[in-house]
Structure formats: C-alpha cells, structure tokens
mmCIF file with all atom_site columns, C-alpha atoms in Angstrom:
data_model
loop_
_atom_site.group_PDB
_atom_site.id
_atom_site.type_symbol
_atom_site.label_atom_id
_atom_site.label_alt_id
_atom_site.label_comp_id
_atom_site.label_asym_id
_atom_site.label_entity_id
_atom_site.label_seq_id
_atom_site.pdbx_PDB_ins_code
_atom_site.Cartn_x
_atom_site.Cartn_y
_atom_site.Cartn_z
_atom_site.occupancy
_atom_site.B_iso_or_equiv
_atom_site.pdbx_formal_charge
_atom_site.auth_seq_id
_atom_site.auth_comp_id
_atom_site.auth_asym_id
_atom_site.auth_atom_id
_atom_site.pdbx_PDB_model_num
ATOM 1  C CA . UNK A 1 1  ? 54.579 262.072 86.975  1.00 0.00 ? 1  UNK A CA 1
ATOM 2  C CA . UNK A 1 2  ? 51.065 260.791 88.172  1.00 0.00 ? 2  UNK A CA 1
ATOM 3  C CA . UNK A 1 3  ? 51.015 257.941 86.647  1.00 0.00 ? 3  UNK A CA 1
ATOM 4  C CA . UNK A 1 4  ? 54.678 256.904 87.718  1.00 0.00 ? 4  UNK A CA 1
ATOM 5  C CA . UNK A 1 5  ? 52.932 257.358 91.018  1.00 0.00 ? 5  UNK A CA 1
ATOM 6  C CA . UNK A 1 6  ? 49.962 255.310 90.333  1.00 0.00 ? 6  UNK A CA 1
ATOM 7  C CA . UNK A 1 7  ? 52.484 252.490 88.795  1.00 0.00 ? 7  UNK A CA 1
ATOM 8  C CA . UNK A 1 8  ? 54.550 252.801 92.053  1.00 0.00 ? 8  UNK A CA 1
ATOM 9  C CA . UNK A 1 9  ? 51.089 251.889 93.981  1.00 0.00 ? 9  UNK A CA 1
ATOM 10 C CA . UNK A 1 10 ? 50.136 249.040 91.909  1.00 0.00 ? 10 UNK A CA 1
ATOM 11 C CA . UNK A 1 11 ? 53.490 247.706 92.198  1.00 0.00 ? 11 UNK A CA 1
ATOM 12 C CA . UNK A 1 12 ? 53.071 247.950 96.030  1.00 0.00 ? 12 UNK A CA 1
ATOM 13 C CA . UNK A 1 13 ? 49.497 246.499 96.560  1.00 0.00 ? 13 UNK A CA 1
ATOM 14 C CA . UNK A 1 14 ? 50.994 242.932 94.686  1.00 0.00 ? 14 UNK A CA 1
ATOM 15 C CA . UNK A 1 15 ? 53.995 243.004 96.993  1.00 0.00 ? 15 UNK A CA 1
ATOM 16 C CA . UNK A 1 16 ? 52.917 240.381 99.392  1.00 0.00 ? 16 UNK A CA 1
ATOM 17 C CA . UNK A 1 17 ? 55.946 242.148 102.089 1.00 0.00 ? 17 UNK A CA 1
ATOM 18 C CA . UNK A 1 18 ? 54.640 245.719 101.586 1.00 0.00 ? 18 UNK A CA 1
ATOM 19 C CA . UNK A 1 19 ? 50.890 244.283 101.909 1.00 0.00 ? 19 UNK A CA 1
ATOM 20 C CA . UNK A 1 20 ? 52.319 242.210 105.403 1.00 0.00 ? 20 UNK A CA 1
ATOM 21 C CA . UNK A 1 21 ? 53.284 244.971 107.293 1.00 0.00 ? 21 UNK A CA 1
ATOM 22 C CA . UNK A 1 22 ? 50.486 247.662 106.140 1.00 0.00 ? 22 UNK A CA 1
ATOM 23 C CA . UNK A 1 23 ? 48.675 244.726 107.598 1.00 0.00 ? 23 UNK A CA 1
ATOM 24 C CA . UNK A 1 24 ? 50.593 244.443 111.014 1.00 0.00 ? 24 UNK A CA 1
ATOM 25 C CA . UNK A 1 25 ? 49.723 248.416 110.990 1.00 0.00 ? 25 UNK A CA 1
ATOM 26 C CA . UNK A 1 26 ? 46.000 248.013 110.152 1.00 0.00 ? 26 UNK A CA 1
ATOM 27 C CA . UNK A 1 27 ? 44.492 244.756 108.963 1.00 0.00 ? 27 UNK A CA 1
ATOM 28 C CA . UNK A 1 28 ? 41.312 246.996 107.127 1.00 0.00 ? 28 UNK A CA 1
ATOM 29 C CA . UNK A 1 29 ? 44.631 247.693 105.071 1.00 0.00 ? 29 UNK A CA 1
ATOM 30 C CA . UNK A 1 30 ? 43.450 244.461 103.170 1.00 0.00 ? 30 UNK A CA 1
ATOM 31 C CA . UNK A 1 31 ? 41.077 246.122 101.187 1.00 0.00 ? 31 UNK A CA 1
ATOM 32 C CA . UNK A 1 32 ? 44.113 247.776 99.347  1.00 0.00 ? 32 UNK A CA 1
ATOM 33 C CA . UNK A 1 33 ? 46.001 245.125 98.391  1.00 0.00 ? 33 UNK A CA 1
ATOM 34 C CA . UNK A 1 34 ? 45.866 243.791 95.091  1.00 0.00 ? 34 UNK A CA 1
ATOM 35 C CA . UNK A 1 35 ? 42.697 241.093 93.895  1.00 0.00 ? 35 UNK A CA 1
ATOM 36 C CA . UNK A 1 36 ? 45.241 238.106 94.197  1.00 0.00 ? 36 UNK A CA 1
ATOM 37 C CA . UNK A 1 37 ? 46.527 239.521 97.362  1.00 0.00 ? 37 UNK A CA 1
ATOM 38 C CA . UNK A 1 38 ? 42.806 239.517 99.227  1.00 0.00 ? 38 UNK A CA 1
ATOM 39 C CA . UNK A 1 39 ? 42.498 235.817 97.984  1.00 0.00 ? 39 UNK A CA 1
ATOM 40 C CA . UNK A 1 40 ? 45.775 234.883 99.287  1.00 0.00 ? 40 UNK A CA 1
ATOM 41 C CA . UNK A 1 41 ? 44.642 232.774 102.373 1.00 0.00 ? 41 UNK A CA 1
ATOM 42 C CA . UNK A 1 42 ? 48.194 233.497 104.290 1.00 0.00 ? 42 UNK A CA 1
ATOM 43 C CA . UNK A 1 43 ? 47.314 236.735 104.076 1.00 0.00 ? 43 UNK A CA 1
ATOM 44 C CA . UNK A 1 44 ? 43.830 236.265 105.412 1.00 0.00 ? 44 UNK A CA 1
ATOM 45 C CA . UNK A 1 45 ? 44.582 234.801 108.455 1.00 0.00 ? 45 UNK A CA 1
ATOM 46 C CA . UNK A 1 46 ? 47.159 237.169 109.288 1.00 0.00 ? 46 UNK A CA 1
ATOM 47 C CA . UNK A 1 47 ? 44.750 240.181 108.853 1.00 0.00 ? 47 UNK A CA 1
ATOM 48 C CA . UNK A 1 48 ? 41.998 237.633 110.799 1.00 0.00 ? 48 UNK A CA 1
ATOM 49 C CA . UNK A 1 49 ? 44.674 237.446 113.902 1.00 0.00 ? 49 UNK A CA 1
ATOM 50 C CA . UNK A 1 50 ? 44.583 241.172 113.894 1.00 0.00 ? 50 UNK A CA 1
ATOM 51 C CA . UNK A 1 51 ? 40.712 242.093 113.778 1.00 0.00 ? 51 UNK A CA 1
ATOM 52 C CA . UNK A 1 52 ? 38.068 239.206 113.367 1.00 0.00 ? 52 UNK A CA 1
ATOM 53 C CA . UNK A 1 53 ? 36.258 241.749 111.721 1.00 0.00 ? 53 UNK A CA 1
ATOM 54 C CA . UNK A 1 54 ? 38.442 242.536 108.648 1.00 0.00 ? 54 UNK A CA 1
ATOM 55 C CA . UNK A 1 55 ? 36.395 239.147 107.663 1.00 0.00 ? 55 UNK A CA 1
ATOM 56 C CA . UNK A 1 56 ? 33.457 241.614 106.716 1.00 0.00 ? 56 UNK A CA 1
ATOM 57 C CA . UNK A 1 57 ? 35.598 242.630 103.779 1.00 0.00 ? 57 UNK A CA 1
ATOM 58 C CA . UNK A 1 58 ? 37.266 239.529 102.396 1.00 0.00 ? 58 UNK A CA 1
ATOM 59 C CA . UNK A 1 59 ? 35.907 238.756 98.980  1.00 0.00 ? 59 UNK A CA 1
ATOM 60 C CA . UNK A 1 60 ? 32.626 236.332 98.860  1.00 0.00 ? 60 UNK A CA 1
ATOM 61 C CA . UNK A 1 61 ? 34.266 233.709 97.003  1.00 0.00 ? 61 UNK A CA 1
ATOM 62 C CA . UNK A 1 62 ? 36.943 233.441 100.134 1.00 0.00 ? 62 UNK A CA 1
ATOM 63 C CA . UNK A 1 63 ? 33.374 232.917 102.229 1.00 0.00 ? 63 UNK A CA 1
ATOM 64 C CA . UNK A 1 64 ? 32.845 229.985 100.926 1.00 0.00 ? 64 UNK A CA 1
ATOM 65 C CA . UNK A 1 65 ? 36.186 227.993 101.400 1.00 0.00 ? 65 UNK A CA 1
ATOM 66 C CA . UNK A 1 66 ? 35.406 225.445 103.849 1.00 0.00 ? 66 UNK A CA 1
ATOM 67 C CA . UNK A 1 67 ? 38.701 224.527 104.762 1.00 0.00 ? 67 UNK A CA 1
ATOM 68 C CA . UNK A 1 68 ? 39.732 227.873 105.050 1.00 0.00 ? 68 UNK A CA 1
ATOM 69 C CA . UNK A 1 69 ? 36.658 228.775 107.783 1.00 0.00 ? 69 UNK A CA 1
ATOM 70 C CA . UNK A 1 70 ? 36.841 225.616 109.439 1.00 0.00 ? 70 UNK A CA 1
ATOM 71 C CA . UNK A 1 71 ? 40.579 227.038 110.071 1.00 0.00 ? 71 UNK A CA 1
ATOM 72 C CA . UNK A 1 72 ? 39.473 230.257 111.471 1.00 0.00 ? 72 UNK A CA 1
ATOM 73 C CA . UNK A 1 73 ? 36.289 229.138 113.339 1.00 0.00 ? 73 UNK A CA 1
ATOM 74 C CA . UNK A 1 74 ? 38.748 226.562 115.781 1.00 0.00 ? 74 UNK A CA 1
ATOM 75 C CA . UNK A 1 75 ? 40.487 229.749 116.119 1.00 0.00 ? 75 UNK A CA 1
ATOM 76 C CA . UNK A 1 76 ? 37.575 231.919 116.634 1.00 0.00 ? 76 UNK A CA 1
ATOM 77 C CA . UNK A 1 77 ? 33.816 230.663 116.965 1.00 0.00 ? 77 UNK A CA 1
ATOM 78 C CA . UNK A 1 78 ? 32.728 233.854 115.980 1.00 0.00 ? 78 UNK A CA 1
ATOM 79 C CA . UNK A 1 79 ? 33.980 233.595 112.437 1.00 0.00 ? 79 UNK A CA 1
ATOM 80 C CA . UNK A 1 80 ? 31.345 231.222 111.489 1.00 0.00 ? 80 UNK A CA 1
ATOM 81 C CA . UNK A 1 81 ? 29.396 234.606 111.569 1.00 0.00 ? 81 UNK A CA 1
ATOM 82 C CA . UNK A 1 82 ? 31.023 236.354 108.341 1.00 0.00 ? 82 UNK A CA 1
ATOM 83 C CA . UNK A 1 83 ? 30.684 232.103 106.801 1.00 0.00 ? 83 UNK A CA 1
ATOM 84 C CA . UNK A 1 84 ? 28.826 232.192 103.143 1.00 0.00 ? 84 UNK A CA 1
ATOM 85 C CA . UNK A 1 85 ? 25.327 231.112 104.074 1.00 0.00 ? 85 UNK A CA 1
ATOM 86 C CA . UNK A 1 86 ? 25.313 227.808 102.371 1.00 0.00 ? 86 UNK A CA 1
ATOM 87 C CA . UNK A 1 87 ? 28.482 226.981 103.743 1.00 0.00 ? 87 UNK A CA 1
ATOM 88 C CA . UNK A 1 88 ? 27.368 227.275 106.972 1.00 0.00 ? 88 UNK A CA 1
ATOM 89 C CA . UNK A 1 89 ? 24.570 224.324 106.461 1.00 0.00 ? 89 UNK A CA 1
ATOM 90 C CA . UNK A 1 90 ? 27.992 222.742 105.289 1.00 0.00 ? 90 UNK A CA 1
ATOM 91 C CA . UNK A 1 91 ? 30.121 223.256 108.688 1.00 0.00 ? 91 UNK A CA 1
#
C-alpha cells in the first residue's frame, strides 16, 4: 500500500498542473516538485511572482542563467540578490 502511495507522489511532483497550483497555494511548494520541475524556468517565475524569496531555494545551476535573472531583476531589482556570484560581475 505504501509504496502505491509513494508512486502516487512521484507521479504528482512531475505533473507540471499539480506542481502549478500547489504553487498558486504556496510558492515554497517548489521545493517538492520533481528535479526537472525546479529547473523548469516557467515554473520559476511563477513561484518568483508569488514570493521573491522562494529564489533562496531554486537550484544553483538556475543562479547562474543570465537570461533567466536578467528576466526577473527588470521585474524585481532585488533578485539580483539570490544572482550566482560570478554572474553578478556578468549583469
């Protein structure tokens, strides 16, 4: 029975809908979702438009997409904050 559970759950965190509206609900609900899922830049920004700060838990390799951050920090200056270091010499 468990691990029809745990399947279920898996199968949820790599549904891009499910992982959408936990997000509209809580955008720390990004940490759940599955590894492709937290690189998924749509998914980013939507999360991003809900709490600037969900940007503390986005994977470092996301931190270092330039076009991605030069996207957010028009939106928000204070993204440049959570920027990879040597990306922010970059920007």
């Amino acid at each position: 029975m468990s691990s029809k559970i745990n399947s279920k759950k898996n199968e949820l965190k790599k549904d891009k809908r499910v992982v959408l509206a936990a997000i509209k609900q809580n955008p720390f609900s990004i940490i759940f979702a599955s590894e492709d899922l937290q690189h998924d830049t749509s998914i980013i920004m939507h999360a991003f438009h809900q709490d600037i700060k969900i940007l503390e838990h986005i994977p470092e390799s996301i931190k270092k997409d330039k076009g991605l951050f030069l996207v957010l920090i028009t939106e928000n200056e204070k993204a440049f904050i959570y920027t990879d270091d040597e990306l922010k010499n970059d920007i």
